Coordinates of C-alpha atoms and ligand atoms in Angstrom, one line a residue:
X2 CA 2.0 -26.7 16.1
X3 CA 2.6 -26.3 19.7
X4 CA 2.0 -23.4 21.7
X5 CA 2.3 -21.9 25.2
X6 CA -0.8 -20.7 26.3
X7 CA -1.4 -18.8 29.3
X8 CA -4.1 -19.9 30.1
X9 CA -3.1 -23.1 31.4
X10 CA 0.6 -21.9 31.9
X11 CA 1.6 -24.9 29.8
X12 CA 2.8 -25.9 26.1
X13 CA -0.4 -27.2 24.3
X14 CA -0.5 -28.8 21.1
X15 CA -2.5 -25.7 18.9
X16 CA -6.3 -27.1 17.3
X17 CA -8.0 -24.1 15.8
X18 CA -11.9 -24.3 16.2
X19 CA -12.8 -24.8 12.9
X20 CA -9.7 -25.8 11.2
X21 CA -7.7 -24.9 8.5
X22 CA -9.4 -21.5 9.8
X23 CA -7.7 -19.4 12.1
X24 CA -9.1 -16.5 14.3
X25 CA -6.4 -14.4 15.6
X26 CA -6.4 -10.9 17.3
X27 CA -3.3 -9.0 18.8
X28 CA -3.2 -5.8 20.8
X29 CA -2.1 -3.3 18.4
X30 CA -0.4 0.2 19.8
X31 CA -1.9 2.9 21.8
X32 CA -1.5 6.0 19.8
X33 CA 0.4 8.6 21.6
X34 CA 3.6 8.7 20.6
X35 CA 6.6 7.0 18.9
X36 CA 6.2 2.9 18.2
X37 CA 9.7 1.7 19.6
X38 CA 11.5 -1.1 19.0
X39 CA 10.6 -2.8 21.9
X40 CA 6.7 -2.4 20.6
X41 CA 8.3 -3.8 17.2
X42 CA 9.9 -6.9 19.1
X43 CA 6.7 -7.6 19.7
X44 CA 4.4 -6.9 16.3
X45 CA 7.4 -8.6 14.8
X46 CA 6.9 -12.3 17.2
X47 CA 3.3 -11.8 16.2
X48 CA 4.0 -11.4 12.2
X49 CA 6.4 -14.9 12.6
X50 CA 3.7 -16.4 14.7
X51 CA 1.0 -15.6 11.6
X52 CA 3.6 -16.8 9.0
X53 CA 4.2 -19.9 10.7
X54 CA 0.3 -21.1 10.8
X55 CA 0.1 -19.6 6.9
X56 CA 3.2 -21.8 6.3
X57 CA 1.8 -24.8 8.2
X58 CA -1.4 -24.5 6.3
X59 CA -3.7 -22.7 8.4
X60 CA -5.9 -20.3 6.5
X61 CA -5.6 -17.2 9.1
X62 CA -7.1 -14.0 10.2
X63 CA -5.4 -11.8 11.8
X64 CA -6.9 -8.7 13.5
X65 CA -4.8 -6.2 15.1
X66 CA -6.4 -2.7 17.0
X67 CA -5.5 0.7 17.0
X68 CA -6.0 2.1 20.6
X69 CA -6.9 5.7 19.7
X70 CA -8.8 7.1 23.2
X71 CA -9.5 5.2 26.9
X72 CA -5.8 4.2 27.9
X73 CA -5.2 5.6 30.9
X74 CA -1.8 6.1 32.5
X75 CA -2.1 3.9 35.1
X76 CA -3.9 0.7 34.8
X77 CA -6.0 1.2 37.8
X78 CA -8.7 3.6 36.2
X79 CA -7.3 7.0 37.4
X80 CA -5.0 9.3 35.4
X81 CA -4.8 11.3 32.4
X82 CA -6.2 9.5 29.1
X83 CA -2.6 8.3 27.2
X84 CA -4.0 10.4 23.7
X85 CA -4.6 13.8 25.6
X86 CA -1.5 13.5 27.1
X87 CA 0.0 13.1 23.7
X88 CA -2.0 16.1 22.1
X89 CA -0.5 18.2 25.7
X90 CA 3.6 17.2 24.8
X91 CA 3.5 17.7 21.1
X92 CA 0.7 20.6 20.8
X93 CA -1.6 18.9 18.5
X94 CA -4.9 17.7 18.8
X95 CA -5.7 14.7 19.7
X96 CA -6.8 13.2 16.4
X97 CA -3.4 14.5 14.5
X98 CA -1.8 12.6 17.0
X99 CA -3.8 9.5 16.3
X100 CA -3.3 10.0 13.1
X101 CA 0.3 10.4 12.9
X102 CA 1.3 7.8 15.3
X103 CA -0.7 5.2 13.6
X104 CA 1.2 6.3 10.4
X105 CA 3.9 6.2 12.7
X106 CA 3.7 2.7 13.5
X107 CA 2.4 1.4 10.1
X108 CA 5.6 2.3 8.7
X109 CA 7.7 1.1 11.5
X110 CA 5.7 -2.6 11.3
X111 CA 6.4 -2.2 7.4
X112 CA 10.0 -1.6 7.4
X113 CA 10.4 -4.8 9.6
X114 CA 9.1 -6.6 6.8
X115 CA 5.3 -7.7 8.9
X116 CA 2.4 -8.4 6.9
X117 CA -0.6 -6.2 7.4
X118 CA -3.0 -7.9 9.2
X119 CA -6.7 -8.8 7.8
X120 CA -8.0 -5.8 9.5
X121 CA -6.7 -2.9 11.6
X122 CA -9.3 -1.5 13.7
X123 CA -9.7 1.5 15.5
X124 CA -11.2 2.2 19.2
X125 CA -12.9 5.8 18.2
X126 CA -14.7 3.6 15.1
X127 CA -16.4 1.1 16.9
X128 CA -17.9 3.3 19.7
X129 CA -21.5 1.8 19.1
X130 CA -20.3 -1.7 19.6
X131 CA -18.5 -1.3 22.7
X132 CA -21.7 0.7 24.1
X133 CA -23.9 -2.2 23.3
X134 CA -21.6 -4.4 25.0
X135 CA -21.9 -2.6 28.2
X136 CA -25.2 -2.7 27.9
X137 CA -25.8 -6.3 27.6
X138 CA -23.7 -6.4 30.7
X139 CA -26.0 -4.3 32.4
X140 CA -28.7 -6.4 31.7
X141 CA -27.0 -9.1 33.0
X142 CA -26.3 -7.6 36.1
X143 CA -22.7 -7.6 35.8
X144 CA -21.9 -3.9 36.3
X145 CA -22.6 -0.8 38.8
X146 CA -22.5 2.8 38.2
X147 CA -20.2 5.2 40.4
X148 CA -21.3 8.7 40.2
X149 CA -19.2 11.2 38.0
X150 CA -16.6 8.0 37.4
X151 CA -18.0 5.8 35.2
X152 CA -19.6 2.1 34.8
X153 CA -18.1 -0.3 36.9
X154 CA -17.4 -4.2 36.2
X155 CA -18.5 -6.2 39.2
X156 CA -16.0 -8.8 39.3
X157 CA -17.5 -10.5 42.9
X158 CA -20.4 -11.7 39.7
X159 CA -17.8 -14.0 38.6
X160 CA -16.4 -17.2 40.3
X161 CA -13.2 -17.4 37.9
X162 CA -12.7 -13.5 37.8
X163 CA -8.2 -13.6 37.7
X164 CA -8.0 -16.8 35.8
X165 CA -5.2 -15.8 33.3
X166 CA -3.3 -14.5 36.3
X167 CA 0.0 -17.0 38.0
X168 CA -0.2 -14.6 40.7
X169 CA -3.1 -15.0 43.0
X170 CA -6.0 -12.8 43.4
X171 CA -4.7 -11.4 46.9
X172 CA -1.2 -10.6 45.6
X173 CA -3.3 -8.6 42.5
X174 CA -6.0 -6.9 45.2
X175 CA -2.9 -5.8 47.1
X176 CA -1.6 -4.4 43.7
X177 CA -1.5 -0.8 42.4
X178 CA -5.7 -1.2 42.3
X179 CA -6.6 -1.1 45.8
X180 CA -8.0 1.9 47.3
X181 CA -7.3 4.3 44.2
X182 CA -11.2 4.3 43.1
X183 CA -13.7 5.5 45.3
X184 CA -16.7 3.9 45.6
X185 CA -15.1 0.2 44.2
X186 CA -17.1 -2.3 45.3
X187 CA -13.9 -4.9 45.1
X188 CA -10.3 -4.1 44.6
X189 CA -10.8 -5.8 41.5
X190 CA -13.7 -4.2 40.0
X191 CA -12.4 -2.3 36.6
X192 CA -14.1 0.8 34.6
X193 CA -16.2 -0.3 31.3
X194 CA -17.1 2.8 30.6
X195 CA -16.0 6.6 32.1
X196 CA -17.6 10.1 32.4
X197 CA -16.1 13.0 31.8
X198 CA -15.2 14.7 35.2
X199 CA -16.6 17.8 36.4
X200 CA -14.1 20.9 34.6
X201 CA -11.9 18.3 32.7
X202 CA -12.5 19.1 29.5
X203 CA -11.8 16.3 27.5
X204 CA -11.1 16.1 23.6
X205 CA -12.6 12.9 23.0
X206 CA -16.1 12.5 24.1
X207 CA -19.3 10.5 23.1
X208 CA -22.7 10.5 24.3
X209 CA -24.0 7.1 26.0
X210 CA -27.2 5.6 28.1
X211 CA -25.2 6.9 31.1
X212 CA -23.5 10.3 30.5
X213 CA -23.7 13.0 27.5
X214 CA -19.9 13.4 27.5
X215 CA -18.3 9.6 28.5
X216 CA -15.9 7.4 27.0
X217 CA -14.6 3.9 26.7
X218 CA -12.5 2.2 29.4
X219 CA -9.6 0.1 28.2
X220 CA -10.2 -3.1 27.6
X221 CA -14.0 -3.2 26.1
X222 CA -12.8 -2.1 22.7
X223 CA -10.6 -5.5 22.5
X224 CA -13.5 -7.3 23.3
X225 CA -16.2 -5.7 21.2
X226 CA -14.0 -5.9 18.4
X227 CA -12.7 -9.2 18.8
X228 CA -15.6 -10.5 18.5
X229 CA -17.3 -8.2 15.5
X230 CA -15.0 -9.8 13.6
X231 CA -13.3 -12.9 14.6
X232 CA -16.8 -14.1 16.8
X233 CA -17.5 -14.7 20.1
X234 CA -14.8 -17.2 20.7
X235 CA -11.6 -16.8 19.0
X236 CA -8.2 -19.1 18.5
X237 CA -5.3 -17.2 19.7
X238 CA -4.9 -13.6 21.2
X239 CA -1.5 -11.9 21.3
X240 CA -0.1 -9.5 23.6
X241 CA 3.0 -7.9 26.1
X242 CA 3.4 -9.8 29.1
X243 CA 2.1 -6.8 30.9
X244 CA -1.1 -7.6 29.8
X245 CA -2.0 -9.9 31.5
X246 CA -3.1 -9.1 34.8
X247 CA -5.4 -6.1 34.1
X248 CA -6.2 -5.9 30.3
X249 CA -6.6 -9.4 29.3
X250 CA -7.8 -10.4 32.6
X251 CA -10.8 -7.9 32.0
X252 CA -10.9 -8.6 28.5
X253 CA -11.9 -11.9 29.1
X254 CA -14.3 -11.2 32.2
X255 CA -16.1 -8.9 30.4
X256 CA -16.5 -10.9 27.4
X257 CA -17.2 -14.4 28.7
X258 CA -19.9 -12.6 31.2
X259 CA -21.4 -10.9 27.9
X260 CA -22.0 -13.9 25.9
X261 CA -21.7 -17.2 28.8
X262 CA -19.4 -18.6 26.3
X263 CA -16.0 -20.0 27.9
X264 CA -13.6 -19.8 26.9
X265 CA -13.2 -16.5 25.2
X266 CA -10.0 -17.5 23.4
X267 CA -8.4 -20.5 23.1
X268 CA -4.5 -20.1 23.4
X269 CA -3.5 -16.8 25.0
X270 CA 0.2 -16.3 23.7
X271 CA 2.2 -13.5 25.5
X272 CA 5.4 -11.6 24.1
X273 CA 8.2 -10.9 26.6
X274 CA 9.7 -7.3 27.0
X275 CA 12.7 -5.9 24.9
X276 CA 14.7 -3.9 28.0
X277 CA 17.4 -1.7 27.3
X278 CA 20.2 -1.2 30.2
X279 CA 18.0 -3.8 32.1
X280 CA 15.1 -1.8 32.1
X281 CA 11.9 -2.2 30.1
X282 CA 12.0 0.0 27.2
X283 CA 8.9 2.0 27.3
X284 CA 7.9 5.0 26.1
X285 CA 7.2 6.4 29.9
X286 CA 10.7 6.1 30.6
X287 CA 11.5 7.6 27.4
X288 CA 14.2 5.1 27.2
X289 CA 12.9 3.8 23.9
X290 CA 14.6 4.1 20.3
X291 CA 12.6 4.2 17.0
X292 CA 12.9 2.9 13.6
X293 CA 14.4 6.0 12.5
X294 CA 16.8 5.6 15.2
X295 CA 18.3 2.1 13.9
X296 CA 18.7 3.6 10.4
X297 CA 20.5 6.9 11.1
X298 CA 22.7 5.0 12.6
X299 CA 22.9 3.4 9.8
X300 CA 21.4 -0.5 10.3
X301 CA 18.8 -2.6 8.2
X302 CA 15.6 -2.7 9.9
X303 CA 15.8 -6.5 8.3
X304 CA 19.4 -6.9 10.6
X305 CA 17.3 -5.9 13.8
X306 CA 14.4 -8.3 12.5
X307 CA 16.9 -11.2 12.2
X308 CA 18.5 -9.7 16.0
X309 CA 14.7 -10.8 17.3
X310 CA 14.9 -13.6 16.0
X311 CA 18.2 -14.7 18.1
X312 CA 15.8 -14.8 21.6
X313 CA 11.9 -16.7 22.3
X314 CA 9.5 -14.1 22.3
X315 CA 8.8 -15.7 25.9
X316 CA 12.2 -14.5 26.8
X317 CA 13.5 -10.9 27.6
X318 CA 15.9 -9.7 25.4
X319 CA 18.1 -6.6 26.3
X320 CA 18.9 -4.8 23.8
X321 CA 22.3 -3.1 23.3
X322 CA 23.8 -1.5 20.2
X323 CA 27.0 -3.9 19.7
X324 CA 24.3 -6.4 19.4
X325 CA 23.0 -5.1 16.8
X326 CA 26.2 -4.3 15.4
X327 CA 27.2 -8.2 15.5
X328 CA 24.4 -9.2 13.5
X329 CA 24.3 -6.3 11.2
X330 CA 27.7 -7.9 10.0
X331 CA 26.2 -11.5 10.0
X332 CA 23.1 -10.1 8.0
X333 CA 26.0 -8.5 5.4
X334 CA 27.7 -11.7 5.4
X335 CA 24.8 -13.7 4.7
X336 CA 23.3 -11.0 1.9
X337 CA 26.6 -11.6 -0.3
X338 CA 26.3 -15.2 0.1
X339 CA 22.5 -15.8 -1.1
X340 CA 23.6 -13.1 -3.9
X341 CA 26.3 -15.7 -5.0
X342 CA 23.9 -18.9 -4.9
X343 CA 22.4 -17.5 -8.1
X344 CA 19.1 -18.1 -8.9
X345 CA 18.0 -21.3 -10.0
X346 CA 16.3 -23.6 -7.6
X347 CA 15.4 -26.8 -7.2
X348 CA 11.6 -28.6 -6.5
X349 CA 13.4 -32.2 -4.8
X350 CA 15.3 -32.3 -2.2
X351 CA 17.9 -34.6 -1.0
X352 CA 17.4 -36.1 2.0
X353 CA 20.1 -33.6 4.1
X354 CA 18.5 -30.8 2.5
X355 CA 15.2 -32.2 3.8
X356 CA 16.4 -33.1 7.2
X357 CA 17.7 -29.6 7.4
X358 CA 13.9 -27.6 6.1
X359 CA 12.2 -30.0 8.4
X360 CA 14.5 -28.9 11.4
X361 CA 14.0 -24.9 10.7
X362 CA 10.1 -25.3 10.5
X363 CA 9.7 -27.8 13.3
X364 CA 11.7 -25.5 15.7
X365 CA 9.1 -22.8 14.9
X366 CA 6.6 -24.7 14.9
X367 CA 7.7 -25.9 18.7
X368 CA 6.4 -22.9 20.3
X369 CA 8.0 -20.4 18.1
X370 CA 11.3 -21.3 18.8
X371 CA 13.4 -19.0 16.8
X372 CA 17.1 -19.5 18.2
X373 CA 16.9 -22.7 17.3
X374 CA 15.2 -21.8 13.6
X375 CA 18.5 -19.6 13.3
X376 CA 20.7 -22.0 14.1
X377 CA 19.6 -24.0 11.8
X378 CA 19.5 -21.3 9.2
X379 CA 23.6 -21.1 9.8
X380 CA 24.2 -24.8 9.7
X381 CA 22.8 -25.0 6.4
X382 CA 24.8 -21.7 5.0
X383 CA 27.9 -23.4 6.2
X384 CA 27.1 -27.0 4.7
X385 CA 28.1 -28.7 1.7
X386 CA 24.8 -28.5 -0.2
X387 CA 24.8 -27.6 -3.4
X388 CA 24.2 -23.7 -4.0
X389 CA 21.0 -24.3 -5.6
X390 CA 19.6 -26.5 -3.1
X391 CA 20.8 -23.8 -0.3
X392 CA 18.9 -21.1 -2.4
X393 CA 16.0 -23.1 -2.4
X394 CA 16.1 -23.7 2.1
X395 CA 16.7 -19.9 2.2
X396 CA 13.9 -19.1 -0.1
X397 CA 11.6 -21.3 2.1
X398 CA 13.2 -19.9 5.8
X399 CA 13.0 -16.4 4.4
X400 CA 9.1 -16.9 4.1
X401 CA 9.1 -16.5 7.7
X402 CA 12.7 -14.3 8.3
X403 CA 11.6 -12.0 5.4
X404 CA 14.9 -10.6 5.3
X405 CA 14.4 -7.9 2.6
X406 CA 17.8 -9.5 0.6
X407 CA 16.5 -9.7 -3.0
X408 CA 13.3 -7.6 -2.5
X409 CA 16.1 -5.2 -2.8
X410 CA 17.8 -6.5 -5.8
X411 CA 14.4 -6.0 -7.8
X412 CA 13.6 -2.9 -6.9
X413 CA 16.1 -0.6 -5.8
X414 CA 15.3 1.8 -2.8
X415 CA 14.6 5.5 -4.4
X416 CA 17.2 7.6 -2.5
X417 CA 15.7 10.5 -0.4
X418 CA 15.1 13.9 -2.1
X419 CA 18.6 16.0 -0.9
X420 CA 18.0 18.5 1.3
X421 CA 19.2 21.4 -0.9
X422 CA 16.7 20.4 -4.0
X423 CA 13.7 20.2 -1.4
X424 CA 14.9 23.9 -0.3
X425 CA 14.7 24.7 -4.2
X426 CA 11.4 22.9 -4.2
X427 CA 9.8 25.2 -1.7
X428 CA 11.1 28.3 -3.3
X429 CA 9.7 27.8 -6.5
X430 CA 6.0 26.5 -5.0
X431 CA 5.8 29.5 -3.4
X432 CA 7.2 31.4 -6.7
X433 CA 4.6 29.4 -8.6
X434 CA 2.0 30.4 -5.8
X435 CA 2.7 34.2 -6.1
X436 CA 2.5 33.7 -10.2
X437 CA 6.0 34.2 -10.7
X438 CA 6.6 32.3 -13.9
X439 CA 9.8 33.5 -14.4
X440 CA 11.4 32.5 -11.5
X441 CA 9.7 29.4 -11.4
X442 CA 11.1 28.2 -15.0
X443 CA 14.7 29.4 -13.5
X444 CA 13.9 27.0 -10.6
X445 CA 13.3 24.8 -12.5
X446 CA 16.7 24.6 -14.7
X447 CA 18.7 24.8 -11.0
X448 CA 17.0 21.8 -10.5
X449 CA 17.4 20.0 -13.2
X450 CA 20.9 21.4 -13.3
X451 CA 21.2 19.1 -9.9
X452 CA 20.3 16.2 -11.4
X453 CA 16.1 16.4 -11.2
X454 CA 13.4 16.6 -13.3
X455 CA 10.4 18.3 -12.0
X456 CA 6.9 17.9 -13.4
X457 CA 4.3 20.3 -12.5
X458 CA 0.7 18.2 -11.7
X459 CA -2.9 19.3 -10.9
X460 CA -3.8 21.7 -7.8
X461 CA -0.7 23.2 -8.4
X462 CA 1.5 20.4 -6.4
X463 CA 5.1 19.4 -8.4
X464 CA 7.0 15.6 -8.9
X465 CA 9.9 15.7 -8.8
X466 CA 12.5 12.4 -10.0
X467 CA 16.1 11.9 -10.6
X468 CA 17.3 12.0 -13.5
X469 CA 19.2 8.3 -14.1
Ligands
LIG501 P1 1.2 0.0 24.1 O1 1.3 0.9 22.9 O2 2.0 0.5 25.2 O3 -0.2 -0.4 24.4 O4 2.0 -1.3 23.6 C1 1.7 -2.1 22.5 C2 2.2 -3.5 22.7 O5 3.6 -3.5 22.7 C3 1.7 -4.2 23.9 O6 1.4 -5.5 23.7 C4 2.9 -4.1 24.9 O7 2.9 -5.1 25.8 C5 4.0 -4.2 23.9 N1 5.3 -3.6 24.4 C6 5.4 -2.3 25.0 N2 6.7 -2.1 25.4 C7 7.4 -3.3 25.0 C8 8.8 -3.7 25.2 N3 9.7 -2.9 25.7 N4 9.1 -4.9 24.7 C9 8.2 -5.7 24.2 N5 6.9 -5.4 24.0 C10 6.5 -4.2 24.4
LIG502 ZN1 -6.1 -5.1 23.8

C-alpha cells in the first residue's frame, strides 16, 4: 500500500505501527446543518480508503468524531460558535440541532453504502479529556491565559510549530490570523480552550480550572480523542484539504507538546474539495446539495458513489448534474449486466481474470487511485471472460465500490408511506387519542381499503404495512 502523506508532501509506502493493526481517525462533520455531498465525497474517499487496508489485510480501526460545540466561523478564534448559529437559523436548540444533523449525516454516510466506523465520538462527551489535556499543557508550559478570551497555545514553545503546512510560516502569519485576537502573543498562537464573553450568553457551557462558563476550542477534541482511543500515536488521520493549515496543524502541536511523542500520526491523508460551478461547495455559501437532493431528482446514491469514484480524492472534482446523469446511465447499464451473469461463481481464476483483479486492487492500493480502479472495472465488463468469472471480479471490486446492485435484489426497498394514508394516520391517532373508537375502527377500514394494514401497539402508537 502506498500513500500520500502530507507530512512529507510525498508518496510513501504505508507500514502501520504494529501491523496487521491499523489506527485510523478522520474528521467527522460539524453539526450545524445539512451533510452535503461535497462532505460525502469526502466520508466516502475515507470509507474506500478503510475497505482497501481491510481488503489488503490490515485489521483496522477507524474512529471518526462528531463536532457538536467549539467550531467557530472563522478559523482564527473569533466569531459565532458554528452550533449556536445553527440553533439561531432553524429555531431549535442547540442540542436538537446536534442531534438531528448527526442523524442527518448518519443517514447520508449510510445511503452511500460507508461502513460505520469502530467508534463515532462526540466533542460535548469527552469534555473531561480535553480539560485534562489542557492542563498537562499547562504544566508544561505550553499555554497563556488571555483575560475574558480563553487559554492560549504558545506556539513560539515549539521549533517545528507549521510543519504539515507547504506554505511557509510568514505566508500563514500574514493569513486571516494576524491581528484578529488581542492579546496574541504570536500570529500563530491558537485558542485551547474559550470563556464565555461578558453578555453572550452561550447555550453550551462547561465549568473548567479557568472559567465557570468556558468551552472547547477546535482542535483539542481531535486530539484528546484520538488518542483515548487510538493512543498517543496513531497510523493515518483523514481530513479536507482545508485542514491543514489551522486544525491539523494545531492538532498536531498540541498533541506532540502534550505527550513529547513525534510524530503524532504517521501518514496524514487529505481529501480534495467537491466544487460546484467552480466554487467549493460549502455549506456557507449555501451552494451545497444533499442526499435528498440527488434522489428527488431521482438518482442512486450508489450512481453518485461510483461518480466519486471517476476522480483521486487528491483531486478537485466539480460537480455538475449531466455528470451525474452520464453515470447514472452507466450504473443502469452495468446493474442489468451483473443481473444477467447469474449467480454462480468461481474460486480459480484464469490467469486474465487474475491479471485483471490484480490491476483493480493494485491501482487502489497505489494511493487510492480510483479512475484507474474504474477503468479497470469496464475493461473487464466488456471482455470475453466467462459470465461466471466476471461475477466473481465484480463480487471482489464491489467489496470496495459497494454499489448496492443485489443488496437490492434481496431485499426490496419498502416504498414510503403515501402521503394521503399518513394524513389518515394522523386523523385516527388523534381520534384514538380523544377515545373515539368509532371513528378510529372506520379509519381503520379507509385504510385498509387503500391497501394498509394498521396494527395498534403499546403507548398507544400504530404500524402500519402494505398489504402485498
Ligand atoms: P465540516 O462539517 O465543515 O467540518 O466538514 C467535514 C469534512 O468535510 C471536513 O473534512 C471538510 O474538509 C470536508 N468538506 C467540506 N466541504 C467539502 C467539499 N466541498 N468537498 C470535499 N470535502 C469537503
Ligand atoms: Zn478534527
Amino acid at each position: 500500500m502506498r500513500l500520500y502523506n502530507t507530512l512529507s508532501r510525498t508518496i510513501e509506502d504505508f507500514t502501520p505501527q504494529s501491523p496487521p493493526k491499523v489506527s485510523l481517525y478522520a474528521c467527522g462533520p460539524t453539526v450545524y446543518d445539512y451533510t452535503h455531498i461535497g462532505h460525502l465525497r469526502k466520508f466516502v474517499m475515507d470509507d474506500v480508503l478503510v475497505r482497501v487496508l481491510k481488503h489488503a489485510g490490515y485489521q483496522v480501526k477507524f474512529v471518526r468524531n462528531i463536532t457538536d460545540v467549539g467550531h467557530l466561523s472563522s478559523d482564527g478564534d473569533t466569531g459565532e460558535d458554528k452550533l449556536e448559529k445553527g440553533a439561531k437559523k432553524y429555531n431549535k436548540s442547540v442540542w436538537e440541532i446536534a442531534k438531528e444533523f448527526e442523524d442527518y449525516f448518519n443517514k447520508s454516510v449510510e445511503a452511500m453504502g460507508n461502513l460505520a466506523p469502530e467508534v463515532s465520538c462526540k466533542a460535548t462527551d469527552h469534555i473531561e479529556s480535553q480539560i485534562a489535556l489542557v492542563i498537562e499543557l499547562e504544566k508544561k508550559g505550553h499555554t497563556y491565559i488571555i483575560e475574558n478570551d480563553g487559554v492560549y497555545f504558545d506556539t513560539s514553545t515549539l521549533s517545528d510549530y507549521g510543519k504539515l503546512n507547504p506554505q511557509s510560516l510568514d505566508e500563514l502569519q500574514e493569513g486571516e490570523r494576524i491581528g484578529v485576537v488581542e492579546g496574541k502573543r504570536n500570529p500563530t498562537d491558537f485558542a485551547l480552550w474559550k470563556f464565555e464573553r461578558p453578555g453572550e450568553n452561550r447555550a453550551m457551557f462547561w465549568p473548567s480550572p479557568w472559567a465557570e462558563r468556558s468551552f472547547p476550542g477546535w482542535a483539542i477534541e481531535c486530539s484528546a480523542m484520538s488518542m483515548e482511543y487510538l493512543g498517543e500515536q496513531i497510523d493515518i488521520h483523514t481530513g479536507g484539504i482545508d485542514h491543514i493549515p489551522v486544525h491539523h496543524t494545531n492538532e498536531i502541536a498540541q498533541s506532540e507538546a502534550a505527550t513529547g511523542k513525534v510524530p503524532f500520526v504517521h501518514y496524514w491523508v487529505h481529501h480534495n474539495f467537491l466544487r460546484v460551478d467552480g466554487e467549493k461547495m460549502s455549506k456557507s455559501l449555501e451552494n451545497f446539495y444533499t442526499i435528498d437532493d440527488i434522489v428527488k431528482k431521482g438518482f442512486n446514491p450508489r450512481a453518485l458513489r461510483l461518480l466519486f469514484m471517476g476522480s483521486q480524492y487528491r483531486d478537485e472534482l466539480n460537480f455538475t448534474w449531466d455528470s451525474l446523469r452520464a453515470v447514472q446511465k452507466s450504473y443502469d447499464r452495468l446493474e442489468k449486466l451483473v443481473a444477467s451473469w447469474g449467480s454462480e461463481t468461481v474460486s480459480e481464476l484464469s490467469p486474465k481474470a487474475e491479471k485483471l483483479r490484480k490491476n483493480f486492487f493494485s491501482a487502489l492500493e497505489d494511493d487510492l487511485k480510483t479512475p484507474q480502479a474504474t477503468a479497470t472495472l469496464w475493461e473487464m465488463v466488456k471482455s470475453d471472460l466467462s459470465n461466471v468469472e466476471k461475477l466473481t471480479l465484480f463480487r471482489e471490486f464491489d467489496s470496495i465500490l459497494q454499489l448496492g446492485f443485489e443488496q437490492k435484489n434481496e431485499k426490496p426497498e419498502k416504498k414510503a408511506i403515501p402521503e394521503e394514508i399518513e394524513r389518515m394516520l394522523t386523523e385516527r391517532a388523534t381520534a384514538r387519542e380523544m377515545k373515539d373508537w368509532q371513528r378510529a375502527d372506520e379509519l381503520r377500514n379507509e385504510i385498509l381499503m387503500a391497501g394498509y394494514k394498521v396494527e395498534d401497539v403499546a403507548l398507544g402508537t400504530q404500524t402500519v404495512e402494505q398489504i402485498d
